[in-house]
XYZ file of C-alpha atoms in Angstrom:
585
model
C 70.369 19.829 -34.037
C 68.540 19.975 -37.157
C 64.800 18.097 -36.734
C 63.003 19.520 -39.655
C 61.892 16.888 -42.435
C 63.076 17.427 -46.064
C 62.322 15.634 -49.673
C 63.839 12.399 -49.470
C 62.483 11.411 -53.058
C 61.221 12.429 -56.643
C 58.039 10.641 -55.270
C 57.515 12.201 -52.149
C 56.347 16.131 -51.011
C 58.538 18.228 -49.505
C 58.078 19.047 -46.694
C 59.265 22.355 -44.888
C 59.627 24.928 -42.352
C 58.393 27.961 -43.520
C 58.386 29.898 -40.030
C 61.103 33.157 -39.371
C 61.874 31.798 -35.917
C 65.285 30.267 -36.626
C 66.071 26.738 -36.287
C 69.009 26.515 -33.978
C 66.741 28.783 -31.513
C 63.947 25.936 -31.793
C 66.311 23.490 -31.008
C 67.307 25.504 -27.956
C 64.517 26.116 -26.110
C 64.035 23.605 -22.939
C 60.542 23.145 -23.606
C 58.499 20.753 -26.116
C 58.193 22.393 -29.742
C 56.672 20.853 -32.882
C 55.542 21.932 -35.917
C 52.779 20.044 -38.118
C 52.659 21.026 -41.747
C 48.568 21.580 -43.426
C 48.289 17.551 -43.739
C 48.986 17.483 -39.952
C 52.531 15.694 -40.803
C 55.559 16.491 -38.083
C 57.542 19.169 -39.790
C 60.060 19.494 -36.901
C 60.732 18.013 -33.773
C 63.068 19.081 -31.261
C 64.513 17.237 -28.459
C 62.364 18.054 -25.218
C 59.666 16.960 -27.777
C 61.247 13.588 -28.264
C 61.567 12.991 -24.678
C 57.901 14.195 -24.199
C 56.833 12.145 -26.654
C 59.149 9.105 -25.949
C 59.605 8.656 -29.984
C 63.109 10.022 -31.657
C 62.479 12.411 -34.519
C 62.841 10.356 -36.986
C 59.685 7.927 -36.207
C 57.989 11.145 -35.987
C 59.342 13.656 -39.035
C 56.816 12.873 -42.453
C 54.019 10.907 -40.171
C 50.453 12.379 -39.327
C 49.885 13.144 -35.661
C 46.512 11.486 -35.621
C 47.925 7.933 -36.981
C 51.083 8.307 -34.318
C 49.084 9.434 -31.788
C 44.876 8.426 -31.936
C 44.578 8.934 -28.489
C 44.232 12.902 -29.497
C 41.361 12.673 -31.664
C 38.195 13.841 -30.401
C 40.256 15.452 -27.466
C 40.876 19.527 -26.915
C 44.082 19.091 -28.465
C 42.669 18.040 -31.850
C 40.096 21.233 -31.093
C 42.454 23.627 -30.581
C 44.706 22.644 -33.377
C 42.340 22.483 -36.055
C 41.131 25.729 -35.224
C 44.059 27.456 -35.135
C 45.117 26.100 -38.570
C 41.522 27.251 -39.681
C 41.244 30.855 -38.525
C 45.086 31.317 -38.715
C 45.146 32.732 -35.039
C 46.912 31.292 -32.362
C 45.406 29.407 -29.769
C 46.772 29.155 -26.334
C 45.186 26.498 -23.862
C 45.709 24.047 -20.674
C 44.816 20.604 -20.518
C 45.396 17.075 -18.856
C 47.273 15.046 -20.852
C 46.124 11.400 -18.981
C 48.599 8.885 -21.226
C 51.834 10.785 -18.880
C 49.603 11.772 -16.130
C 50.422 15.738 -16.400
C 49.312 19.177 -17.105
C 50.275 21.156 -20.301
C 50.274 25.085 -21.038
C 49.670 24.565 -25.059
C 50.275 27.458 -27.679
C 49.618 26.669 -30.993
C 50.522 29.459 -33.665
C 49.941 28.746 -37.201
C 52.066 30.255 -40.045
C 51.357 30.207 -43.991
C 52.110 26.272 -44.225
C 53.174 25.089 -40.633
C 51.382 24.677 -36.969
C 53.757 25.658 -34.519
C 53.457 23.915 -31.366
C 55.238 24.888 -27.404
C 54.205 22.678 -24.484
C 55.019 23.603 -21.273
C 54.454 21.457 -18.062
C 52.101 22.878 -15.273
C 51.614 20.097 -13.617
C 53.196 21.192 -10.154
C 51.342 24.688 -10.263
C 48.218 23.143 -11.384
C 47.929 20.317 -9.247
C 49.377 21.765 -6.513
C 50.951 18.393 -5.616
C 48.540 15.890 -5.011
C 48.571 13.519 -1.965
C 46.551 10.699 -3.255
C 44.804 8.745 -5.468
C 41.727 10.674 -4.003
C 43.283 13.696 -5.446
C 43.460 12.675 -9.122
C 40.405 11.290 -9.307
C 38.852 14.628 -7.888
C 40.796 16.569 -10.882
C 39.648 14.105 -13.461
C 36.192 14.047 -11.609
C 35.984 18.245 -12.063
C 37.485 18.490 -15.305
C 35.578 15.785 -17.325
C 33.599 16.614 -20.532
C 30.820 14.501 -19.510
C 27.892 14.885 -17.236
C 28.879 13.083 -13.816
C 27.295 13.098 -10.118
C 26.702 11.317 -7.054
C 23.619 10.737 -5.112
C 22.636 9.227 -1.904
C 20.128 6.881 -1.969
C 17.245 9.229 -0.502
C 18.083 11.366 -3.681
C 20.294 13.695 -1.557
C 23.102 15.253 -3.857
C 26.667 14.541 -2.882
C 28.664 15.334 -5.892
C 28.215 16.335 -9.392
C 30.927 18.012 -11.625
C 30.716 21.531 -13.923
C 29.765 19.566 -16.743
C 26.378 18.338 -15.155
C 25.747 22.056 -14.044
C 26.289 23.472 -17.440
C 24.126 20.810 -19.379
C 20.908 21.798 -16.481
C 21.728 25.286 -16.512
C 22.479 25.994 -12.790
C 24.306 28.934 -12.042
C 26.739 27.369 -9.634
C 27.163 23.916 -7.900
C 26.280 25.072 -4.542
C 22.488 26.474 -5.639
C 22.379 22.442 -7.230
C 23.312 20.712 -3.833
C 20.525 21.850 -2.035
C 17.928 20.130 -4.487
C 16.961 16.409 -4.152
C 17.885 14.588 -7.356
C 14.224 13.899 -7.633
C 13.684 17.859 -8.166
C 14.890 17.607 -11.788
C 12.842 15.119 -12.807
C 9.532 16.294 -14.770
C 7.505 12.559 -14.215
C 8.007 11.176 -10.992
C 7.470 8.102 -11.827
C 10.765 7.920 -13.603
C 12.438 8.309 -10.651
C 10.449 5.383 -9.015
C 11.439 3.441 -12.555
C 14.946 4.202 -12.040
C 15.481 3.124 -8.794
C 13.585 0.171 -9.283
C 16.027 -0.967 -12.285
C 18.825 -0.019 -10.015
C 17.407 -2.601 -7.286
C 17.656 -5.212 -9.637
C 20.729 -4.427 -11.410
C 24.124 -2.809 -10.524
C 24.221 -0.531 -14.155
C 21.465 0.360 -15.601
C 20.890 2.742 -18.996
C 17.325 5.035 -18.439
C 16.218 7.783 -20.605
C 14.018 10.549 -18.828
C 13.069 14.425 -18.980
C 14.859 16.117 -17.073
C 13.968 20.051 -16.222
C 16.929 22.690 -15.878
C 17.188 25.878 -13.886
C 15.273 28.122 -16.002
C 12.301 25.365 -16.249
C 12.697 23.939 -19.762
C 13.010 20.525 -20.172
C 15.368 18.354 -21.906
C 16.088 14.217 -22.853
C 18.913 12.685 -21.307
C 20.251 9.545 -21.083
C 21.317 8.658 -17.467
C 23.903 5.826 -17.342
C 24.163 4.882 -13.598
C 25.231 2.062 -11.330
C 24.377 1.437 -7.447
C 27.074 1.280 -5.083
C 26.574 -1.470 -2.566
C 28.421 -2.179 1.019
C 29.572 -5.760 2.145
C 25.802 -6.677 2.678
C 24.420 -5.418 -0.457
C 22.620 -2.493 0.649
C 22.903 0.341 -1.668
C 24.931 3.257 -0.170
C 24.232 5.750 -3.101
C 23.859 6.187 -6.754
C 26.479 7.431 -9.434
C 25.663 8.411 -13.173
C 26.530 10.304 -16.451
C 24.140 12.629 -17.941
C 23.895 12.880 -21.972
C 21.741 15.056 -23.600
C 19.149 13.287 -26.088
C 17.382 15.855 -26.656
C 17.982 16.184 -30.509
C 17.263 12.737 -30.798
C 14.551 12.691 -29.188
C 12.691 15.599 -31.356
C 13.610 13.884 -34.467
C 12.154 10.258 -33.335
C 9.000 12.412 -32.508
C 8.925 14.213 -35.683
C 9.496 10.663 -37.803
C 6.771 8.894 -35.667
C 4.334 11.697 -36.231
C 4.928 11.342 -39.891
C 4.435 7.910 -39.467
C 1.355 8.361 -37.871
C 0.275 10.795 -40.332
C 0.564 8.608 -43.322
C -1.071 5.334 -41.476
C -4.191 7.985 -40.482
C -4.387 8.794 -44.413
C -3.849 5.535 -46.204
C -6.661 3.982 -43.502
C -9.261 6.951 -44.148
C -8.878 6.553 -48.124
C -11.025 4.719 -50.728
C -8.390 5.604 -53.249
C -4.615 4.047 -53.465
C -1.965 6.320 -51.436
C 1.662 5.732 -52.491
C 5.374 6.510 -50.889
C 8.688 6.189 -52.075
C 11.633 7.634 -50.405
C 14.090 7.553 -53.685
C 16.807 7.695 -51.162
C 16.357 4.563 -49.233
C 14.036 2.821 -51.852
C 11.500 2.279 -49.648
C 8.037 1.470 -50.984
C 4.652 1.876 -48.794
C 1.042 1.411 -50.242
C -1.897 1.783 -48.442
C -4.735 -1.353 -47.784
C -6.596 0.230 -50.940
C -4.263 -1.446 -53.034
C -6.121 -4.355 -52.316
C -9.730 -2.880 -52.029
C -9.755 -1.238 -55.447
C -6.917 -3.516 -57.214
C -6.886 -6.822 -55.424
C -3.142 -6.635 -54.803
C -1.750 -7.452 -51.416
C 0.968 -4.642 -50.485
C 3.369 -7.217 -48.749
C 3.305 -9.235 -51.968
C 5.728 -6.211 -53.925
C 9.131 -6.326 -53.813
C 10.985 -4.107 -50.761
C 12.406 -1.618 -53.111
C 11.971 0.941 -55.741
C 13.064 -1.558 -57.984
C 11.167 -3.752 -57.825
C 7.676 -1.892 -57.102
C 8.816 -0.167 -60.535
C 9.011 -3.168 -62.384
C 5.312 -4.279 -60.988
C 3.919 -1.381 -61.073
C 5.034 -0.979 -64.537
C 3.753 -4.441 -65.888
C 0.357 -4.113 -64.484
C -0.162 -1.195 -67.085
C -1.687 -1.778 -70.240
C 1.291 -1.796 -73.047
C -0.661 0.397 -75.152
C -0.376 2.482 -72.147
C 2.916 1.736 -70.944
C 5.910 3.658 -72.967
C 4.033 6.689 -72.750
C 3.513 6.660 -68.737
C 7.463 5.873 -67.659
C 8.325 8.857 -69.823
C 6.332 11.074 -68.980
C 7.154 9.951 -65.141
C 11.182 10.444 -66.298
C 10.615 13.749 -67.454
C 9.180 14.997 -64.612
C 11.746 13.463 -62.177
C 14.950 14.569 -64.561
C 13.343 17.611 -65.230
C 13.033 19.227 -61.082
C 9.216 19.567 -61.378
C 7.561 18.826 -58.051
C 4.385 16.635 -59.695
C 3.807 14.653 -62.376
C 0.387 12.840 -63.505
C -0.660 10.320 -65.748
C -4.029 8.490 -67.212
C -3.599 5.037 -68.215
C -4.943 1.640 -67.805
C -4.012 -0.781 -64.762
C -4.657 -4.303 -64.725
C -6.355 -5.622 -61.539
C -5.799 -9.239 -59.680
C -8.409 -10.724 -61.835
C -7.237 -9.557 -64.985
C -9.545 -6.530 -65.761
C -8.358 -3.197 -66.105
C -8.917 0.048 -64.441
C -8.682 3.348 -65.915
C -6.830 5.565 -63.332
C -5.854 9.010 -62.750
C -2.309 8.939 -60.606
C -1.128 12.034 -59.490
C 2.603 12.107 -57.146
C 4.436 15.214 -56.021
C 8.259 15.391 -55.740
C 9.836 16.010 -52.723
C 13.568 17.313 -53.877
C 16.551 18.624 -51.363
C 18.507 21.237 -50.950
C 20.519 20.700 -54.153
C 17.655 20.147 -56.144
C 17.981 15.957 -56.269
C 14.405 13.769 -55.669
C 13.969 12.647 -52.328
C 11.049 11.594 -52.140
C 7.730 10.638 -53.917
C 3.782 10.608 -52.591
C 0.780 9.874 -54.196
C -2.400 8.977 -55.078
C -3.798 6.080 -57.685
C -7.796 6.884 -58.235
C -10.149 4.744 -60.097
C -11.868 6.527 -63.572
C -13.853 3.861 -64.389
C -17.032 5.909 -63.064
C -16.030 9.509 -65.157
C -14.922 7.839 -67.707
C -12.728 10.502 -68.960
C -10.791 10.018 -71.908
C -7.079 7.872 -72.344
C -4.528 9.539 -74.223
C -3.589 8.350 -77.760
C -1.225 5.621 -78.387
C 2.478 6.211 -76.776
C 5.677 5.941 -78.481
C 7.060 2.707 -78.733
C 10.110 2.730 -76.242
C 9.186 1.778 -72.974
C 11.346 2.867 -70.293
C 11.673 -0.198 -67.984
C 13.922 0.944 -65.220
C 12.864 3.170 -62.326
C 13.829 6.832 -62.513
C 15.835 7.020 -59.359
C 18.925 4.234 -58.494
C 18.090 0.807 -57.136
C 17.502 0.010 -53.831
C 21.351 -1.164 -53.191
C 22.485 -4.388 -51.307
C 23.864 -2.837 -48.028
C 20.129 -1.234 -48.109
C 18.675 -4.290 -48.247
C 20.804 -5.351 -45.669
C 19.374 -2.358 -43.399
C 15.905 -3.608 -43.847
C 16.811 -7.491 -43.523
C 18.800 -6.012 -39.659
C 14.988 -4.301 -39.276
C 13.004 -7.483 -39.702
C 12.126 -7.196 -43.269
C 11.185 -10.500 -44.666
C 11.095 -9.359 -48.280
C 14.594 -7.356 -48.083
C 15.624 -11.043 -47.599
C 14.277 -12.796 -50.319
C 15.201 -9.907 -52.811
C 18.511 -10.026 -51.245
C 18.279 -13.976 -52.295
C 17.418 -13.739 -55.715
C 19.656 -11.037 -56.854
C 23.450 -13.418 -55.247
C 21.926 -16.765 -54.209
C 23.295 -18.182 -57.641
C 26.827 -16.779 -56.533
C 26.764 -17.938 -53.005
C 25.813 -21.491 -54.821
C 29.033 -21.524 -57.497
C 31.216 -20.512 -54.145
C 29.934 -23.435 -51.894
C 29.803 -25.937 -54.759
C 34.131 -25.048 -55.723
C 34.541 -26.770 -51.711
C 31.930 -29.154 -50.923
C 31.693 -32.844 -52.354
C 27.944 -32.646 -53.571
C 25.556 -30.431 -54.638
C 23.119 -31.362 -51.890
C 26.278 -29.709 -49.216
C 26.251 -26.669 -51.369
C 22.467 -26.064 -51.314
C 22.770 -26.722 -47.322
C 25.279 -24.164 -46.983
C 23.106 -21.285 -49.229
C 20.478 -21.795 -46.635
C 23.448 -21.520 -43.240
C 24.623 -18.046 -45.503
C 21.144 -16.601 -46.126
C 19.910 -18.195 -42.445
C 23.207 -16.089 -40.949
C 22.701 -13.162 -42.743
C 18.984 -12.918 -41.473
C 20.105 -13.405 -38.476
C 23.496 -11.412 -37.937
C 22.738 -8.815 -40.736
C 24.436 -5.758 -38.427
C 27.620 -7.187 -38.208
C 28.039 -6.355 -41.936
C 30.342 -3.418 -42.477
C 30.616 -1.418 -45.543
C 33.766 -0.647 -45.160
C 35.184 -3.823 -44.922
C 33.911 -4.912 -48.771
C 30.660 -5.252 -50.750
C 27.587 -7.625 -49.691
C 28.627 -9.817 -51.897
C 32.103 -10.240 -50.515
C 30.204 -10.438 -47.080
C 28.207 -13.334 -48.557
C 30.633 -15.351 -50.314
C 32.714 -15.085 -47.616
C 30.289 -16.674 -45.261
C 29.458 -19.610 -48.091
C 33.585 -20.467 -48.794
C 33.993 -20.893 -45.103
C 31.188 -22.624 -44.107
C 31.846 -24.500 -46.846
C 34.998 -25.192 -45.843
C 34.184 -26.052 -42.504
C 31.261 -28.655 -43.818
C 33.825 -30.531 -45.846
C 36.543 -30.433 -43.317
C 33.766 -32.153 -40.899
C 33.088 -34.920 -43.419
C 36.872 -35.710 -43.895
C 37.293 -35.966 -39.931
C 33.842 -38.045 -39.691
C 34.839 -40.458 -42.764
C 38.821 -40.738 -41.069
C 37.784 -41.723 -37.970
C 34.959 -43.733 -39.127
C 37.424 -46.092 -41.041
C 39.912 -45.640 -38.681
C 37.487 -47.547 -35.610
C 36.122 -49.918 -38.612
C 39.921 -51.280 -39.533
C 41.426 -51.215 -36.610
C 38.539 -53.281 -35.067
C 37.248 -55.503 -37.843
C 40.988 -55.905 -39.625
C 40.885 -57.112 -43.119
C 43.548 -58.335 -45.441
C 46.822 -56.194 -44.733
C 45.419 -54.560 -42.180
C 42.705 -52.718 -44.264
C 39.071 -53.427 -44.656
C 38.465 -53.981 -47.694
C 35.788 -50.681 -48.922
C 33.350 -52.686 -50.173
C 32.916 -54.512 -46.934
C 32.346 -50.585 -45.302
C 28.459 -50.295 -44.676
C 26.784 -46.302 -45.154
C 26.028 -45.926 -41.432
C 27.883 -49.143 -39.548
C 25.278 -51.010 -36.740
C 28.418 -51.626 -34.722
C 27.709 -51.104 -31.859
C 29.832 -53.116 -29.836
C 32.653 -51.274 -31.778
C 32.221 -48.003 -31.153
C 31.247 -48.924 -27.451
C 34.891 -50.528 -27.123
C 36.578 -47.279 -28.840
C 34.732 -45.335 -26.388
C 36.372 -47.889 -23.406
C 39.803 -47.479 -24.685
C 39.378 -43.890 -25.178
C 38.195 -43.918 -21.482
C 41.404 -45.468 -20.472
C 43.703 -42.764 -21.848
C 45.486 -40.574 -19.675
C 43.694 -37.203 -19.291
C 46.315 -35.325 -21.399
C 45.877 -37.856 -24.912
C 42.398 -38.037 -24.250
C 41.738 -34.478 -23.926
C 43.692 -33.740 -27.612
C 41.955 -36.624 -28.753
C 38.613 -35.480 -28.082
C 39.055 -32.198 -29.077
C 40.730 -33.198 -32.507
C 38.081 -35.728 -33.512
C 34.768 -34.718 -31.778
C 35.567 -30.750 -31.543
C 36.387 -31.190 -35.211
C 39.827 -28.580 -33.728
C 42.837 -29.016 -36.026
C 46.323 -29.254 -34.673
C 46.738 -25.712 -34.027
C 43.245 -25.079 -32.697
C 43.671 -27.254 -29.990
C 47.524 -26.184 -29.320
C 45.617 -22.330 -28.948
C 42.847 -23.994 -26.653
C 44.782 -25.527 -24.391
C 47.722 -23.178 -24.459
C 50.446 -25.754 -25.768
C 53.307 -26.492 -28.389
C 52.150 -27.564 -31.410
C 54.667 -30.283 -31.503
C 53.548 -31.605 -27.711
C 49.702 -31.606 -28.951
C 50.759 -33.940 -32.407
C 52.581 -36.006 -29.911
C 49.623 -36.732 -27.595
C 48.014 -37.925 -30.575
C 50.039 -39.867 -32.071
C 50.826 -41.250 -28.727
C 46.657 -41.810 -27.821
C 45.908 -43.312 -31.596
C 49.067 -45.722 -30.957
C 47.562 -46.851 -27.325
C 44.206 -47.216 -28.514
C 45.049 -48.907 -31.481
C 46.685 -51.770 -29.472
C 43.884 -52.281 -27.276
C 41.401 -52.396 -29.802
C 43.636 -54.990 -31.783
C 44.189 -57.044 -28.376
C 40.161 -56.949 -28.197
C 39.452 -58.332 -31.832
């Protein structure tokens, strides 16, 4: 039985078996046996593999494990195999495999191009036959990656699994059962927190410090819910454990910085810049508006655009010879660069300044980020520079700040990230609306729902799923959409209630005769009567296909019925209602 996959055209790789071990002998051999070439593609297959896998060869022979089977990733398998194919050494493991419910022995032994892969099931030996549900939950309980235990609710310790005993650093599970879970933790008071939250809710997410066996202390995450009895008392506690530590030490080390930067800018007379020329963030300090007169929330969000203001508040004379020199030393990998030039305050004036910046750069040598400081020379009067050359380089020497930045800030609460975000594809989202709405008043209304829905739900945009302005238009074509689609159900029914209750000449009233917003009243009360006397099933479509503004299909998929029976109950409900209201006239 020959399972191995082979060219099948000019335009496809070949794909081969490169191993000594003959084929007919693979094929042989009782047990599971695959082989995955160096793009993880099924190489070979043989036929306790197909059973095992419950796919014939030839869904399997070309395809990558990882697409035919995602349940692996991020599992030992994937581990194990990767490794193997790395190093070149074999790897020989056991683990659960939960989709069948069963133990494997795995070998994995990689050649020059292929993975060769034997499974053999250990379930019976390894489980030792298990009576109950009580059983399998106590092997997945033992053998799970993640932190788990069980507490009574005086903090006594019932359970907790080798995971939880390797993240605290306890030498054994026994020497952890005689603590109290209130033992571990370094503020008591986080215990009394926790419990608390746990009175009030059934799950409950808490981050703590935690201190293991040898009396360090780590973050973790507990994620724990209460278990009750028929009268709601709690009968005990159970949790996962996750290590935050990391995460913790680098929200420290940012808010420091933070802190840092605010103690600076608030202790200095002189201007105190920062640009991170990754994100394109721009921070001044309050002297910006001490020495200058400019507000710092009045500049754009990004590099950008604090460029572009920063560069037309210097003198022109000035002005070429600055942004070069600022190129230079960006293109050039110095760390600083300085300047002397002329800035033009709020009122007009200018102020000679001394600014000074030093270049933060990473390990390959690109600019991260820029800090420094703007002081006023009017006092020292110290000499300007001649006169520059005459190009003037008016674009920022690192990229500009992109759109999905801008949406990071607008998800962060940054009012300016939105209005930059505005002005650079409000014209676009306009053109889009404009193609499906009947005015341009509906298109301007539906810039504002885009812009309003992007402020508000900027995290559900995705990168991968297109650009921010595909996001955007998007949004604008089917609100759009939806706006005119409303108007043409409004104006239908509108008519509909006017001619079928004022009838004019053939049965139409006559357009002219229709006023803007009909007074009524008495008409739309007796279309609400005759609606009211509709069986349940016409007047449910009906109100669903001209108040829910639901098209025929919506409302089949709402209530869960044909198409064809929904259009009937229309038709049907129209037709009864449209008698009555011509009986009434």
């Amino acid at each position: 039985m020959v399972r191995a996959a082979t060219q099948t055209s000019a335009d496809e790789p070949a794909l081969c078996v490169d191993d000594p071990v003959s084929q007919p002998f693979l094929d042989s051999i009782a047990d599971p046996v695959v082989g995955l070439d160096r793009a993880w593609r099924y190489v070979y297959v043989n036929g306790a593999a197909e059973r095992l896998k419950g796919r014939p060869a030839t869904e399997l022979l070309g395809r990558r494990i990882w697409d035919v089977f995602p349940e692996a990733v991020g599992t030992r398998f994937e581990e194990a195999y990767r490794k193997a194919m790395e190093s070149g050494e074999p790897r020989d493991f056991e683990e659960f495999y939960a989709p069948i419910d069963a133990w494997y022995e795995v070998r994995a032994y990689p050649s020059a191009e292929t993975l060769w892969i034997w499974f053999r099931d250990i379930t019976a030996s390894k489980l030792a036959a298990p009576r109950s549900e009580a059983d399998r939950y106590r092997l997945l309980f033992e053998n799970s990656p993640a932190a788990l235990y069980r507490t009574a609710a005086d903090g006594t310790v019932l359970d907790v699994n080798p995971a939880l005993i390797s993240l605290l650093g306890y030498p054994d599970g026994a020497t952890f059962m005689r603590l109290n879970a209130a033992d571990v933790y370094v503020d008591t008071e986080d215990r009394r927190r926790w419990r608390e939250l746990l009175t009030r809710r059934e799950t409950a997410v808490f981050e703590m410090r935690d201190r293991r066996y040898d009396g360090s202390v780590i973050w973790v995450r507990d994620t724990a819910r209460s278990v009750r009895d028929e009268h709601g008392t709690v009968i005990c506690y159970e949790g996962m454990l996750e290590d935050i530590t990391a995460e913790k030490e680098e929200e420290r080390s940012l808010l420091e910085n933070e802190e840092r930067f605010r103690l600076l800018a608030r202790a200095a007379d002189d201007v105190i810049w920062d640009w991170d020329l990754e994100s394109g963030e721009v921070r001044w300090n309050r002297a910006l508006e001490t020495v200058f007169g400019f507000d710092p929330a009045s500049i754009g969000p990004g590099i950008e655009q604090s460029y572009a203001w920063w560069l037309r508040h210097i003198h022109e004379d000035d002005r070429a010879r600055v942004s070069a020199a600022l190129h230079e030393s960006v293109a050039s990998g110095e760390v600083s660069w300085a300047a002397e030039y002329r800035f033009r305050r709020l009122d007009g004036t200018y102020a000679r300044v001394y600014d000074r910046g030093f270049i933060g750069r990473g390990a390959d040598a690109a600019p991260v980020r820029m800090i420094g400081i703007m002081v006023d020379l009017d006092r020292s009067r110290r000499p300007i520079p001649p006169d520059p050359p005459a190009h003037v380089l008016d674009r920022p020497p690192v990229p500009p700040t992109s759109d999905a930045t801008l949406v990071t800030w607008i998800e962060r609460g940054r009012e300016p990230a939105l209005g930059e975000l505005y002005r650079r594809h409000a014209v676009t989202v306009f053109t889009v609306a404009r193609g499906a709405t009947s005015s341009a008043a509906d298109a301007e209304e539906v810039v504002a729902e885009v812009f309003m829905k992007a402020w508000e739900a900027a995290g559900s945009y995705d990168p991968e799923r297109g650009t921010v302005t595909t996001w955007l238009t998007t949004m604008a074509r089917s609100r759009a959409l939806e706006r005119s689609r409303k108007a043409r159900r409004r104006a239908h029914l509108l008519r509909a209630e006017l001619n079928r209750r004022l009838p004019g000449e053939g049965g139409i009233l006559p357009r002219p005769a229709i006023p803007r917003d009909p007074p009524d009243v008495a008409g739309r009360i007796l279309v609400e009567e005759s609606l009211a006397d509709l069986p349940e099933a016409q007047r449910r479509v009906l109100e669903l296909a001209y108040f829910g503004d639901l098209s025929h299909s919506e409302i089949a998929a709402r209530l869960n019925q044909p198409l064809g029976t929904v259009k009937t109950r229309i038709r049907a409900g129209l037709s009864r209602m449209r008698r009555r209201l011509n009986g009434a006239a």
